[in-house]
Tab-separated table of C-alpha atoms in Angstrom:
chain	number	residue	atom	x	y	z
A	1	UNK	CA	0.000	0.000	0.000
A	2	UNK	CA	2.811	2.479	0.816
A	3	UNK	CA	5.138	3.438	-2.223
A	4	UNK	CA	9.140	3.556	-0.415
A	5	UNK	CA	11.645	6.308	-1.463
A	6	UNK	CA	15.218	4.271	-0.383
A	7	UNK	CA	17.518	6.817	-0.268
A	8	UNK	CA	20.487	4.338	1.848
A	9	UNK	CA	23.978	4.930	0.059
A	10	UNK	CA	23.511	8.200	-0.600
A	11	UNK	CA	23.800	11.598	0.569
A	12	UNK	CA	21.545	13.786	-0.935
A	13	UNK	CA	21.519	17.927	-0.601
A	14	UNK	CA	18.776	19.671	0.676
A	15	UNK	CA	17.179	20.481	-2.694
A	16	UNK	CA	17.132	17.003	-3.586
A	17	UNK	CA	15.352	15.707	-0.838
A	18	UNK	CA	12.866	18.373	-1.053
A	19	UNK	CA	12.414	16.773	-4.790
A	20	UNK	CA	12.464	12.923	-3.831
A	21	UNK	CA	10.622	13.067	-0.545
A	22	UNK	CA	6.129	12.143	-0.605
A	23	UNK	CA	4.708	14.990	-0.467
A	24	UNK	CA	1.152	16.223	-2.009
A	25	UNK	CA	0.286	18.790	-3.732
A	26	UNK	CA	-2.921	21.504	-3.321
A	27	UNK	CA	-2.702	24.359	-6.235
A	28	UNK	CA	-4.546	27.105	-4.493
A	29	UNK	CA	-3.732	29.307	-7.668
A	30	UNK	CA	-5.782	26.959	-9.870
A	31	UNK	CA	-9.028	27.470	-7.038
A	32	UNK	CA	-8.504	31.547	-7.036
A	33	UNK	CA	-10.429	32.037	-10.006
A	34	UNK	CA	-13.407	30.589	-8.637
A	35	UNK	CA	-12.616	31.791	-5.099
A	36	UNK	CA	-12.161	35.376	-6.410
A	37	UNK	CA	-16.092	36.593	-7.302
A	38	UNK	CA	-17.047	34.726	-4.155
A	39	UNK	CA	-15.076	36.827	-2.360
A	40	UNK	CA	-16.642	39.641	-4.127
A	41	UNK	CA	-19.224	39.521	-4.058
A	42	UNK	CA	-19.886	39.348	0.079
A	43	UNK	CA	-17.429	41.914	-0.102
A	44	UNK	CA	-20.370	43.864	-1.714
A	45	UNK	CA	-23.590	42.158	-0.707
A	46	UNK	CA	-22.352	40.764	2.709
A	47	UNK	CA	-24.685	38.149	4.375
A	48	UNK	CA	-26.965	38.188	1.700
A	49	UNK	CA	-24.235	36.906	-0.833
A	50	UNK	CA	-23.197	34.440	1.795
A	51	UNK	CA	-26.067	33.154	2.931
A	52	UNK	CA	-26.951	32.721	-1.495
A	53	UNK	CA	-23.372	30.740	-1.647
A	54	UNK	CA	-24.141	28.792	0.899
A	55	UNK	CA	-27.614	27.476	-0.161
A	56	UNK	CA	-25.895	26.656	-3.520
A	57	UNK	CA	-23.085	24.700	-1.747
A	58	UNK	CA	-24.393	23.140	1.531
A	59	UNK	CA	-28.210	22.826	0.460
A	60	UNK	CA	-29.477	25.042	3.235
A	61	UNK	CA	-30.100	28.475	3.929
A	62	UNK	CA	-30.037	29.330	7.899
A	63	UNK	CA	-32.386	32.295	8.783
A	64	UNK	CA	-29.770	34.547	9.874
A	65	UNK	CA	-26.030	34.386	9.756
A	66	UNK	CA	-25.725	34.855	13.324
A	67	UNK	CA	-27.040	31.138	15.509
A	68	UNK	CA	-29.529	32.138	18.213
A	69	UNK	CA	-28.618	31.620	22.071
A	70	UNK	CA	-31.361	29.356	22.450
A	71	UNK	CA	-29.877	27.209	19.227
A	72	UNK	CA	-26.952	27.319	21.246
A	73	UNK	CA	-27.704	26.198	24.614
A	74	UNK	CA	-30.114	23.829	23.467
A	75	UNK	CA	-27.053	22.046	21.692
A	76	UNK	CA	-25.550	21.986	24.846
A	77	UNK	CA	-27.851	21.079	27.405
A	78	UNK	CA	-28.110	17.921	24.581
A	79	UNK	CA	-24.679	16.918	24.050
A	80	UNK	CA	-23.760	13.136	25.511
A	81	UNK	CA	-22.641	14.105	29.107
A	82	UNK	CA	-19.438	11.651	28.309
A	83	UNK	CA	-18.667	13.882	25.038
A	84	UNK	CA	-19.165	17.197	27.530
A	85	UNK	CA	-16.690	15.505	30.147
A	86	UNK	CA	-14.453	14.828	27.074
A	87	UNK	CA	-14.474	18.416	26.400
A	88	UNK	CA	-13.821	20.141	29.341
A	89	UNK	CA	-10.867	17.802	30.362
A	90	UNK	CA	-9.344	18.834	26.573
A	91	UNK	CA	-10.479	22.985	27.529
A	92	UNK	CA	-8.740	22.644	31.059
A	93	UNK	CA	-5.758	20.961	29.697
A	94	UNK	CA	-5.426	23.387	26.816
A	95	UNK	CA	-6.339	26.343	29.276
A	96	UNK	CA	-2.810	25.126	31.305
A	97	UNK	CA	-0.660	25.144	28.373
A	98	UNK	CA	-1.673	27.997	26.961
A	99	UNK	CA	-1.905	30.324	30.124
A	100	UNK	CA	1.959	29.397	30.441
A	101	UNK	CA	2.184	31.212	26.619
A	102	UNK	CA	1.615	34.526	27.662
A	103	UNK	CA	4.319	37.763	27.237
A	104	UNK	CA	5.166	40.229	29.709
A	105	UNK	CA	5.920	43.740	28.743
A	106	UNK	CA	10.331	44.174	28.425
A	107	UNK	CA	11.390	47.345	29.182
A	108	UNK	CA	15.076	47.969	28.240
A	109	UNK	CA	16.755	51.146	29.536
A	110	UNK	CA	19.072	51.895	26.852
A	111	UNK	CA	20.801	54.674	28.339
A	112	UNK	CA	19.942	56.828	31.252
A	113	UNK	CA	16.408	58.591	30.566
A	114	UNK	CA	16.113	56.772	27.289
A	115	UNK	CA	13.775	53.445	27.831
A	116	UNK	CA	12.309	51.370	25.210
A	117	UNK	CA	9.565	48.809	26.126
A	118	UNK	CA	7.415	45.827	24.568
A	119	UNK	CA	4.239	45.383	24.945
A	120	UNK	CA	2.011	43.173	23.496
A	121	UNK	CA	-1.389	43.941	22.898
A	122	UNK	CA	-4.574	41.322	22.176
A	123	UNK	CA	-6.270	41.740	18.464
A	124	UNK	CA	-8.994	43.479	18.699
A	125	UNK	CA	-11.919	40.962	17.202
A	126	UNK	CA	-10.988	37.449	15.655
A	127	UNK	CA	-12.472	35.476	13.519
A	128	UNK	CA	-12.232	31.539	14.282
A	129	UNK	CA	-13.575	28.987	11.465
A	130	UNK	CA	-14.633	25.542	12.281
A	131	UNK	CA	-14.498	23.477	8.812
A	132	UNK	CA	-17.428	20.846	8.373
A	133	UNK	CA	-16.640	17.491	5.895
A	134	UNK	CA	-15.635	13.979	6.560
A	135	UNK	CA	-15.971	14.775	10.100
A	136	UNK	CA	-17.145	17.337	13.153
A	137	UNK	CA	-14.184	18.828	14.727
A	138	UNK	CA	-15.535	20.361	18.207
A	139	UNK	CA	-11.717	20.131	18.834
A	140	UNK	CA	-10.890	22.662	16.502
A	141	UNK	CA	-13.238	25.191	18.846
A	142	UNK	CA	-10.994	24.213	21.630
A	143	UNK	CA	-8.059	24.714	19.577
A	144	UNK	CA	-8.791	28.537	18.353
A	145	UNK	CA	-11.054	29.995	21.163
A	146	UNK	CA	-8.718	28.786	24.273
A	147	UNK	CA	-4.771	30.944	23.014
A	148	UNK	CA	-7.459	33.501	21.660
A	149	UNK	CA	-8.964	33.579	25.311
A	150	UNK	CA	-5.874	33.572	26.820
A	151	UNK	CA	-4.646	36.415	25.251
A	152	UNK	CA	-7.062	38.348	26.292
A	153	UNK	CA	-9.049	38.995	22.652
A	154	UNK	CA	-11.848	40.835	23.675
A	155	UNK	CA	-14.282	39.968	21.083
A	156	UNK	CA	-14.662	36.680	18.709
A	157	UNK	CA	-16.790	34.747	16.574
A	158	UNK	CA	-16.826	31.394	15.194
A	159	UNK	CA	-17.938	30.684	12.009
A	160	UNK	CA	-18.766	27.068	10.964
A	161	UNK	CA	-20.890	25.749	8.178
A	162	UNK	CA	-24.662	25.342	8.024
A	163	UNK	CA	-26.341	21.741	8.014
A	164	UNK	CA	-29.182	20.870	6.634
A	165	UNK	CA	-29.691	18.004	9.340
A	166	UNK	CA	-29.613	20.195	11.749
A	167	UNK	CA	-31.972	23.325	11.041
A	168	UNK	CA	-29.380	25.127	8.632
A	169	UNK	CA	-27.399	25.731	12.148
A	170	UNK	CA	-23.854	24.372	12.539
A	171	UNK	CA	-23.501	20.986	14.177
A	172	UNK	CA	-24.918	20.453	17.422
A	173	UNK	CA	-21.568	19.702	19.095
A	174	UNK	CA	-19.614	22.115	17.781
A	175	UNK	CA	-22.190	24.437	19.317
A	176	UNK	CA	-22.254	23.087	22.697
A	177	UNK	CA	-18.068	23.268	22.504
A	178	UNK	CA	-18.672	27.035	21.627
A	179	UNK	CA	-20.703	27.236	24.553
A	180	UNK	CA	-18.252	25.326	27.022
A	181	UNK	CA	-16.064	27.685	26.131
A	182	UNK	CA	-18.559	30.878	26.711
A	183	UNK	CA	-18.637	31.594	22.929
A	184	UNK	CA	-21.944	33.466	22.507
A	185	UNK	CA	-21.448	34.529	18.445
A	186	UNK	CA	-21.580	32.119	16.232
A	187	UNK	CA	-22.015	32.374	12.600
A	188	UNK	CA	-23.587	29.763	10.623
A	189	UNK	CA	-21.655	30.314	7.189
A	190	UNK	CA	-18.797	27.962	6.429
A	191	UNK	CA	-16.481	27.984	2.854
A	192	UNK	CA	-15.119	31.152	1.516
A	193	UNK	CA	-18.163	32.898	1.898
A	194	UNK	CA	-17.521	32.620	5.529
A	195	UNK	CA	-13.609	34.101	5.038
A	196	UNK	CA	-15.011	37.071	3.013
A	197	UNK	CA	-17.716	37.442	5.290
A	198	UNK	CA	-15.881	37.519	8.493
A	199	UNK	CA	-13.314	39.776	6.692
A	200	UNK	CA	-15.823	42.492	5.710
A	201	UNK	CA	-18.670	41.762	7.837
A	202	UNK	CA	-22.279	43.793	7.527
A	203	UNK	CA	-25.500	43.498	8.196
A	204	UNK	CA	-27.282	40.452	8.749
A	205	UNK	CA	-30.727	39.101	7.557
A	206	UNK	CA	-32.338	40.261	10.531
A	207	UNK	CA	-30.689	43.741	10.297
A	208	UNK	CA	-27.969	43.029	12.799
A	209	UNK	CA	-24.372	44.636	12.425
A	210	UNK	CA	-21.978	41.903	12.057
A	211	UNK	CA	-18.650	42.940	12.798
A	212	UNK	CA	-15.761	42.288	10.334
A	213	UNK	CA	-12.957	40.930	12.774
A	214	UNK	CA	-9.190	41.611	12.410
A	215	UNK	CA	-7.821	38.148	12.259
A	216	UNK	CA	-8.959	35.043	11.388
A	217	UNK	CA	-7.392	31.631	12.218
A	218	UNK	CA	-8.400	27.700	11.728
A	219	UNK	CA	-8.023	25.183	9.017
A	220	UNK	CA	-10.240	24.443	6.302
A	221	UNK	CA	-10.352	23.332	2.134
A	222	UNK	CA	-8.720	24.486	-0.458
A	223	UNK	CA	-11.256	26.970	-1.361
A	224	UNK	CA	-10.773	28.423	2.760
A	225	UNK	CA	-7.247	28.743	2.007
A	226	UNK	CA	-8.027	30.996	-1.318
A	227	UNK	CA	-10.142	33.025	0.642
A	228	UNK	CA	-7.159	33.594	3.132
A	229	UNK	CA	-5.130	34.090	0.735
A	230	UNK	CA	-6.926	36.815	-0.913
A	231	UNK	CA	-8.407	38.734	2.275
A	232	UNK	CA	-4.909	38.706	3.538
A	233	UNK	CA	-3.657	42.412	4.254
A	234	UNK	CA	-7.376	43.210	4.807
A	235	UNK	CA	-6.973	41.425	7.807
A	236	UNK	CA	-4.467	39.213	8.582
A	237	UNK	CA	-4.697	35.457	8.705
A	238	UNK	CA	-2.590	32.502	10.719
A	239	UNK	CA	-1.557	30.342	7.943
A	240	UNK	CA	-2.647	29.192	4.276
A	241	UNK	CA	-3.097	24.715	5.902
A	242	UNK	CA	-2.812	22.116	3.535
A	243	UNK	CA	-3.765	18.466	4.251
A	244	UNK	CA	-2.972	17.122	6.969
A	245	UNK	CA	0.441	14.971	7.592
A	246	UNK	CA	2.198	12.988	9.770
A	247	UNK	CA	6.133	12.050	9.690
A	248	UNK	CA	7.344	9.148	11.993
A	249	UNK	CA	11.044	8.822	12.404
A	250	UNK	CA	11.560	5.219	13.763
A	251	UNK	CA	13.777	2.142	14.260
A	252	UNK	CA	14.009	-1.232	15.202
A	253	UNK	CA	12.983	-0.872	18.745
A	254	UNK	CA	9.228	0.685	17.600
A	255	UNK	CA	6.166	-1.366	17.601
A	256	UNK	CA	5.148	-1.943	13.704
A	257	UNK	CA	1.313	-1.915	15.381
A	258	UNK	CA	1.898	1.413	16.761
A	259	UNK	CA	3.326	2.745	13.828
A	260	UNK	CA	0.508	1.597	11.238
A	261	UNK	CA	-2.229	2.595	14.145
A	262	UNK	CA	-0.772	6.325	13.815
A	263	UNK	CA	0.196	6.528	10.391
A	264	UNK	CA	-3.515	5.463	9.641
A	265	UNK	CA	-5.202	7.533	11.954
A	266	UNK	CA	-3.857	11.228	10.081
A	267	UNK	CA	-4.865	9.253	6.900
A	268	UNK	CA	-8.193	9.127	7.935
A	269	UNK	CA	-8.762	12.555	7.835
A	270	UNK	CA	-8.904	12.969	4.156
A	271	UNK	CA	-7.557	11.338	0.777
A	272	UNK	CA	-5.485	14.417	0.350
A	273	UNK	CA	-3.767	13.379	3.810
A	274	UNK	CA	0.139	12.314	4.139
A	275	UNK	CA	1.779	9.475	6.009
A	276	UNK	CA	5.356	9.511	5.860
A	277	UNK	CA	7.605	6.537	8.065
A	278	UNK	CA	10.869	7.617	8.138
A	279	UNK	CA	13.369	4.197	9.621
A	280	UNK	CA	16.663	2.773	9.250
A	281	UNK	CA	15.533	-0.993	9.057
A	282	UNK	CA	13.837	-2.643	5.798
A	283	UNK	CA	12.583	-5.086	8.073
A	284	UNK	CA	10.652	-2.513	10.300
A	285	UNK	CA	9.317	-1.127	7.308
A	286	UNK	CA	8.172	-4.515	6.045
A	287	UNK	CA	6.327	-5.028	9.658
A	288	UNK	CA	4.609	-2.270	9.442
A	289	UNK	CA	3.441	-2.408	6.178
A	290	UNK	CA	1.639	-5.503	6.993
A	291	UNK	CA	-0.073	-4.175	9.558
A	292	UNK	CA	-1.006	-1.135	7.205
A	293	UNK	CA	-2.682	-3.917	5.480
A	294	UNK	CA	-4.292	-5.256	8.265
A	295	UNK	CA	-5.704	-2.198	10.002
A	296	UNK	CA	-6.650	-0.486	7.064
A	297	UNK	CA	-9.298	-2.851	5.740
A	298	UNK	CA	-10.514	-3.244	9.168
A	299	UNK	CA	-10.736	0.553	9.751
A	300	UNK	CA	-14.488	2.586	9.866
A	301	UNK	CA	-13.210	4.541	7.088
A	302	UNK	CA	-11.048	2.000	5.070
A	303	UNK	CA	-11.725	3.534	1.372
A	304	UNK	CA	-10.752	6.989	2.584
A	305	UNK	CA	-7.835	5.739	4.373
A	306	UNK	CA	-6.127	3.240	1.522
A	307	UNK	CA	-6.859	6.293	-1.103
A	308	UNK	CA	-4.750	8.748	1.384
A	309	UNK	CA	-2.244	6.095	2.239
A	310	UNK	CA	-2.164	5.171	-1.760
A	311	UNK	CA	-1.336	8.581	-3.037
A	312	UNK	CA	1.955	10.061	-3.876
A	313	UNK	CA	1.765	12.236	-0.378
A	314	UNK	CA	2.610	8.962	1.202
A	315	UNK	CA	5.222	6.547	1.628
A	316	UNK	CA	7.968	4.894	3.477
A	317	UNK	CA	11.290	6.523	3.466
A	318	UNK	CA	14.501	4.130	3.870
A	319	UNK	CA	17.536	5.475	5.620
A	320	UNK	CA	21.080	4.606	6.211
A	321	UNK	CA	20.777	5.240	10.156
A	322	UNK	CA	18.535	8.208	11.808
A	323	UNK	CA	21.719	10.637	11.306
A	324	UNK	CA	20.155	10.788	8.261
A	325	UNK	CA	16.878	9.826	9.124
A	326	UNK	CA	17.547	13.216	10.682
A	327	UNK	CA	17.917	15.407	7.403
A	328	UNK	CA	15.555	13.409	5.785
A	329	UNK	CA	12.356	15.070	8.856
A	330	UNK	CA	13.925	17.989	9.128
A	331	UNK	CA	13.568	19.265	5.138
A	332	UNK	CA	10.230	17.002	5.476
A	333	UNK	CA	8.781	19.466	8.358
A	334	UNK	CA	6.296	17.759	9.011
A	335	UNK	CA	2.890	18.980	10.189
A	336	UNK	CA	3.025	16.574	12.558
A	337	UNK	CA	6.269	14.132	13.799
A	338	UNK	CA	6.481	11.161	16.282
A	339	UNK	CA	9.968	9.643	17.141
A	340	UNK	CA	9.876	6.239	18.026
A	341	UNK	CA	13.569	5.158	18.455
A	342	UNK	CA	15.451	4.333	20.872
A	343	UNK	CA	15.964	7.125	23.113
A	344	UNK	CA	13.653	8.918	21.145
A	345	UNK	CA	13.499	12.307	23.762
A	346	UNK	CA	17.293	12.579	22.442
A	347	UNK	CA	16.668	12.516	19.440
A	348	UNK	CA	13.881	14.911	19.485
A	349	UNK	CA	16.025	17.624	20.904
A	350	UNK	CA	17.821	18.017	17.249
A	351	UNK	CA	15.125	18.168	15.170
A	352	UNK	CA	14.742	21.614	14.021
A	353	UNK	CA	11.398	21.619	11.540
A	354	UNK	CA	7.822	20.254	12.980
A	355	UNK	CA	4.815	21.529	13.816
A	356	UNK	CA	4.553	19.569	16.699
A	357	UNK	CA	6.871	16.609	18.175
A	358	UNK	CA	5.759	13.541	19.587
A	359	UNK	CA	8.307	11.579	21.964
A	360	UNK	CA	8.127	8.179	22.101
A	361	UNK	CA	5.728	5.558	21.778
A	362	UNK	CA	2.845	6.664	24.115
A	363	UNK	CA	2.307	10.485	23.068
A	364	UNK	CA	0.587	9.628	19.370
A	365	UNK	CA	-0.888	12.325	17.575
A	366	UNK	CA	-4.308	11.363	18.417
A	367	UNK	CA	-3.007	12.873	21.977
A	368	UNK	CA	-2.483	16.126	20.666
A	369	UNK	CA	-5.520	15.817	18.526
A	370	UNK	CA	-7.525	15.937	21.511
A	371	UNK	CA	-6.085	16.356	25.142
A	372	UNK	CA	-2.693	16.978	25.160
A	373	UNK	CA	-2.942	20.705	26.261
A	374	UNK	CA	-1.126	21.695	23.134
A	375	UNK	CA	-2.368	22.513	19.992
A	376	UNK	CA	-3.261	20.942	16.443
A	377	UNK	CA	-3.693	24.100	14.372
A	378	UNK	CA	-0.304	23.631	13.161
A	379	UNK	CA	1.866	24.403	9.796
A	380	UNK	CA	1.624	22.231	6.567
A	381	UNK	CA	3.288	21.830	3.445
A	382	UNK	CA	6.513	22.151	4.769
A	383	UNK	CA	5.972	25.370	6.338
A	384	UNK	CA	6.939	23.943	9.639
A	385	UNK	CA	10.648	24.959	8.457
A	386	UNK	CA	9.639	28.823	9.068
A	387	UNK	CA	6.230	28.938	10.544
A	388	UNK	CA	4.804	28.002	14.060
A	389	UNK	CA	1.374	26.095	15.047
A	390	UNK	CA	-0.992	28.581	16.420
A	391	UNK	CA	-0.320	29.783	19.936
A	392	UNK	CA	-1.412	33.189	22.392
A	393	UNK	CA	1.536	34.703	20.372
A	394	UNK	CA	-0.840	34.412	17.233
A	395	UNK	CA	-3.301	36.747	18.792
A	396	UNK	CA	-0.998	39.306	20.232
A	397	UNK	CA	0.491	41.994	18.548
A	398	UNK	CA	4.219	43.336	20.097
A	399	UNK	CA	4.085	47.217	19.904
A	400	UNK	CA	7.172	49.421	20.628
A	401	UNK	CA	6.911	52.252	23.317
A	402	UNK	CA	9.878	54.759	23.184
A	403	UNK	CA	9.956	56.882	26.179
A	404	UNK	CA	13.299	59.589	26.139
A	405	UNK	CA	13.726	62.502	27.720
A	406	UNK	CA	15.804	65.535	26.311
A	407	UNK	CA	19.131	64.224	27.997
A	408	UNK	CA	19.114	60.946	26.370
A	409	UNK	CA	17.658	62.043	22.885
A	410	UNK	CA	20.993	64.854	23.561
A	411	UNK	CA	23.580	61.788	23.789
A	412	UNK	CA	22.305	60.132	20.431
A	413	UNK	CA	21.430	63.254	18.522
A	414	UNK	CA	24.961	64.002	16.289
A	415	UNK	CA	24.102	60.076	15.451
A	416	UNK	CA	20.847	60.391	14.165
A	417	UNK	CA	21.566	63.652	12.700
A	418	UNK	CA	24.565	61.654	10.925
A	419	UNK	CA	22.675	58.763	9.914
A	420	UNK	CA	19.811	61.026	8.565
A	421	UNK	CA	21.877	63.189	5.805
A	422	UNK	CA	23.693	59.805	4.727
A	423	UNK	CA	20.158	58.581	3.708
A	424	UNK	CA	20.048	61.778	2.105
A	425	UNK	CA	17.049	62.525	4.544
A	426	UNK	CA	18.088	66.116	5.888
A	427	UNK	CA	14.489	66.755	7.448
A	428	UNK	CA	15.246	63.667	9.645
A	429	UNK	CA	17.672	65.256	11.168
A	430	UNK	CA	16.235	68.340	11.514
A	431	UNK	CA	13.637	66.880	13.135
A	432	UNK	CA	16.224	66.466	16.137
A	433	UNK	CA	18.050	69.107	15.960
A	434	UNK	CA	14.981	71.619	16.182
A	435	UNK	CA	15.002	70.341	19.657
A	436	UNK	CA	17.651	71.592	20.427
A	437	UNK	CA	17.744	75.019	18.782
A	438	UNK	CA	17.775	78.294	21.010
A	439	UNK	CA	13.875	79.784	20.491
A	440	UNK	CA	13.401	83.075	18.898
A	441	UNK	CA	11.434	85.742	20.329
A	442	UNK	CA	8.538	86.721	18.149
């Protein structure tokens, strides 16, 4: 089922691997021309336009964009009291982890009088989407409202595609995770109607004001990630996701079961989705792609997983030892990585490029999926090499405050004075030294 790359006896440069290794491929440029009126138009028309995309897509117009209170505490007075216990162990472990993620203000006296200090300041209103699909993902509420809360963000919405099963409202449980979480605005409009719409807000059905936000995070399709891509700079956005992926870097010493359970679970996610084993030993890789064989055509989703695990995104990658096992993750940078070697925490301290690390061979991805404390919304498509998961840091802006007084701006002012006529900027300069002028009676 999985295609192998052996790259053992060789040494390849960075640029090859890049070129040899699985990897998939989602062309948001070939989506932007559909993406682009869509956009558009609820730039113009606002709900209205949204609401009319969203009838043609999902097959169900919802009365207003905005989901009633009632809608929403109905959903969660319903939801199965395990799945709410679920829930609120994942929001308190999250809620710990993230707390830990927030910035004081730095001050930095840079010379007597002259102080510059840090300070970082919540977004104003952000805009969290929720995609719909193959599956629900009341997780992915957890994952965007709790660093968004713990930043301090004082307003948010999430937006999260209409379903015709369940009045034209979002699904019930991602509803009743909104309102674990004390989410009160919810919008049901999901796609890139949603993006635009949470971008450039306006008035609903109902003659509400909804409020364009300043920043919008959370995965979705490929036609989300146009959207991003093309509201970007009118607000700003946390990443353009691909599929998902997962990268295991293993030897001998890993259980082939284990292996196959985790490389199958990201595949389940989507056909689109990548399953890399990265391992040293032909006869590990053998192992587990037996029991590839075996859990996939025993898994729930078995047609969804063998496409995914079929596709040129995925594969096993043979290795000379995990030296360059080593290379090989780090140029992958992986959405997702698990090391299961020997001494694995070791060997996670060197890698340089994930989204998220997994040590050993009881922290699976599934972990962070759901209760790990940390979080899933993390980079794809090799970002991971320049790019961080989402965090408190993604809703806080650092801002700059320059406090000197006339003795300290004295000491540096034949510098900036200098500095400003060899950019040819005299006014610069100027600028300082009319501080310093004697005043002229008038």
């Amino acid at each position: 089922m999985l295609s192998r790359t052996d790259l053992r006896g060789s040494t390849p440069t960075a640029a090859q691997l890049r070129r040899a290794l699985p990897r998939g491929g989602t062309d948001v440029n070939a989506v932007l021309p559909t993406v682009t009126p869509v956009v558009q138009d609820v730039q113009s028309h606002g709900a209205v336009a949204a609401l009319d995309y969203g009838e043609r897509f999902d097959k169900v117009r919802p009365a207003t964009v905005r989901v009633p209170a009632q809608v929403i505490a109905d959903a969660a007075a319903g939801l199965d009291p395990a799945v709410t216990a679920a829930l609120r162990e994942s929001i308190d472990r999250a809620r710990l982890v993230h707390a830990d993620q927030r910035r004081a203000t730095v001050t930095t006296e840079v010379a007597p009088g002259g102080r510059v200090a840090e300070k970082w300041i919540p977004v104003r209103r952000v805009g969290l989407y929720v995609p719909g699909g193959n599956a629900v993902y009341p997780s992915s509420v957890v994952m965007n409202v709790v660093p968004a809360q713990a930043a301090g963000v004082p307003s948010l919405v999430v937006a999260s595609p209409p379903q015709a099963d369940f009045g034209g409202w979002p699904h019930p449980t991602i509803l009743a995770a909104c309102a674990l979480l004390g989410v009160d605005e919810v919008w049901a409009v999901g796609g890139a109607q949603a993006v635009a719409l949470l971008a450039y807000g306006g008035a609903d059905t109902d003659g509400a004001e909804l409020d364009p936000v300043d920043l919008i995070t959370g995965p979705g399709n490929i036609y989300v990630t146009a959207a991003k891509r093309l509201v970007r700079g009118v607000v700003g956005i946390d990443s353009e996701a691909g599929p998902t992926e997962i990268a295991i870097l293993a030897d001998e010493s890993a259980d082939p079961a284990h292996v196959a359970a985790d490389l199958i679970s990201q595949a389940e996610h989507d056909v689109m989705a990548a399953s890399v084993l990265v391992t040293d030993s032909e006869t590990f890789a053998d192992a587990v792609d037996e029991q590839v064989a075996i859990q996939a055509a025993a898994t729930k989703h078995s047609e969804r997983v063998a496409e995914a695990l079929g596709g040129p995104q995925s594969g096993i990658v043979l290795v000379d030892d995990l030296e360059a096992g080593l290379r090989v993750v780090d140029e992958y940078a992986a959405e997702h990585l698990e090391i299961q070697t020997r001494d694995a925490a070791s060997i996670a301290e060197r890698v340089r490029n994930a989204g998220a690390i997994f040590v050993g061979p009881y922290s699976p991805v599934s972990l962070g999926d759901y209760c790990a404390g940390s979080n899933h919304v993390l980079p794809t498509s090799g970002s991971a090499r320049f790019a961080s998961g989402l965090s408190v840091q993604t809703f806080l802006k650092g801002v700059h405050i320059i406090d000197y007084d006339r003795a300290a701006l004295g000491e540096v002012a034949g510098q900036v004075v200098t500095l400003a006529d060899a950019e040819d900027l005299p006014a610069h300069g100027d600028a300082v030294k009319a501080r310093f002028a004697p005043r002229t009676q008038s």
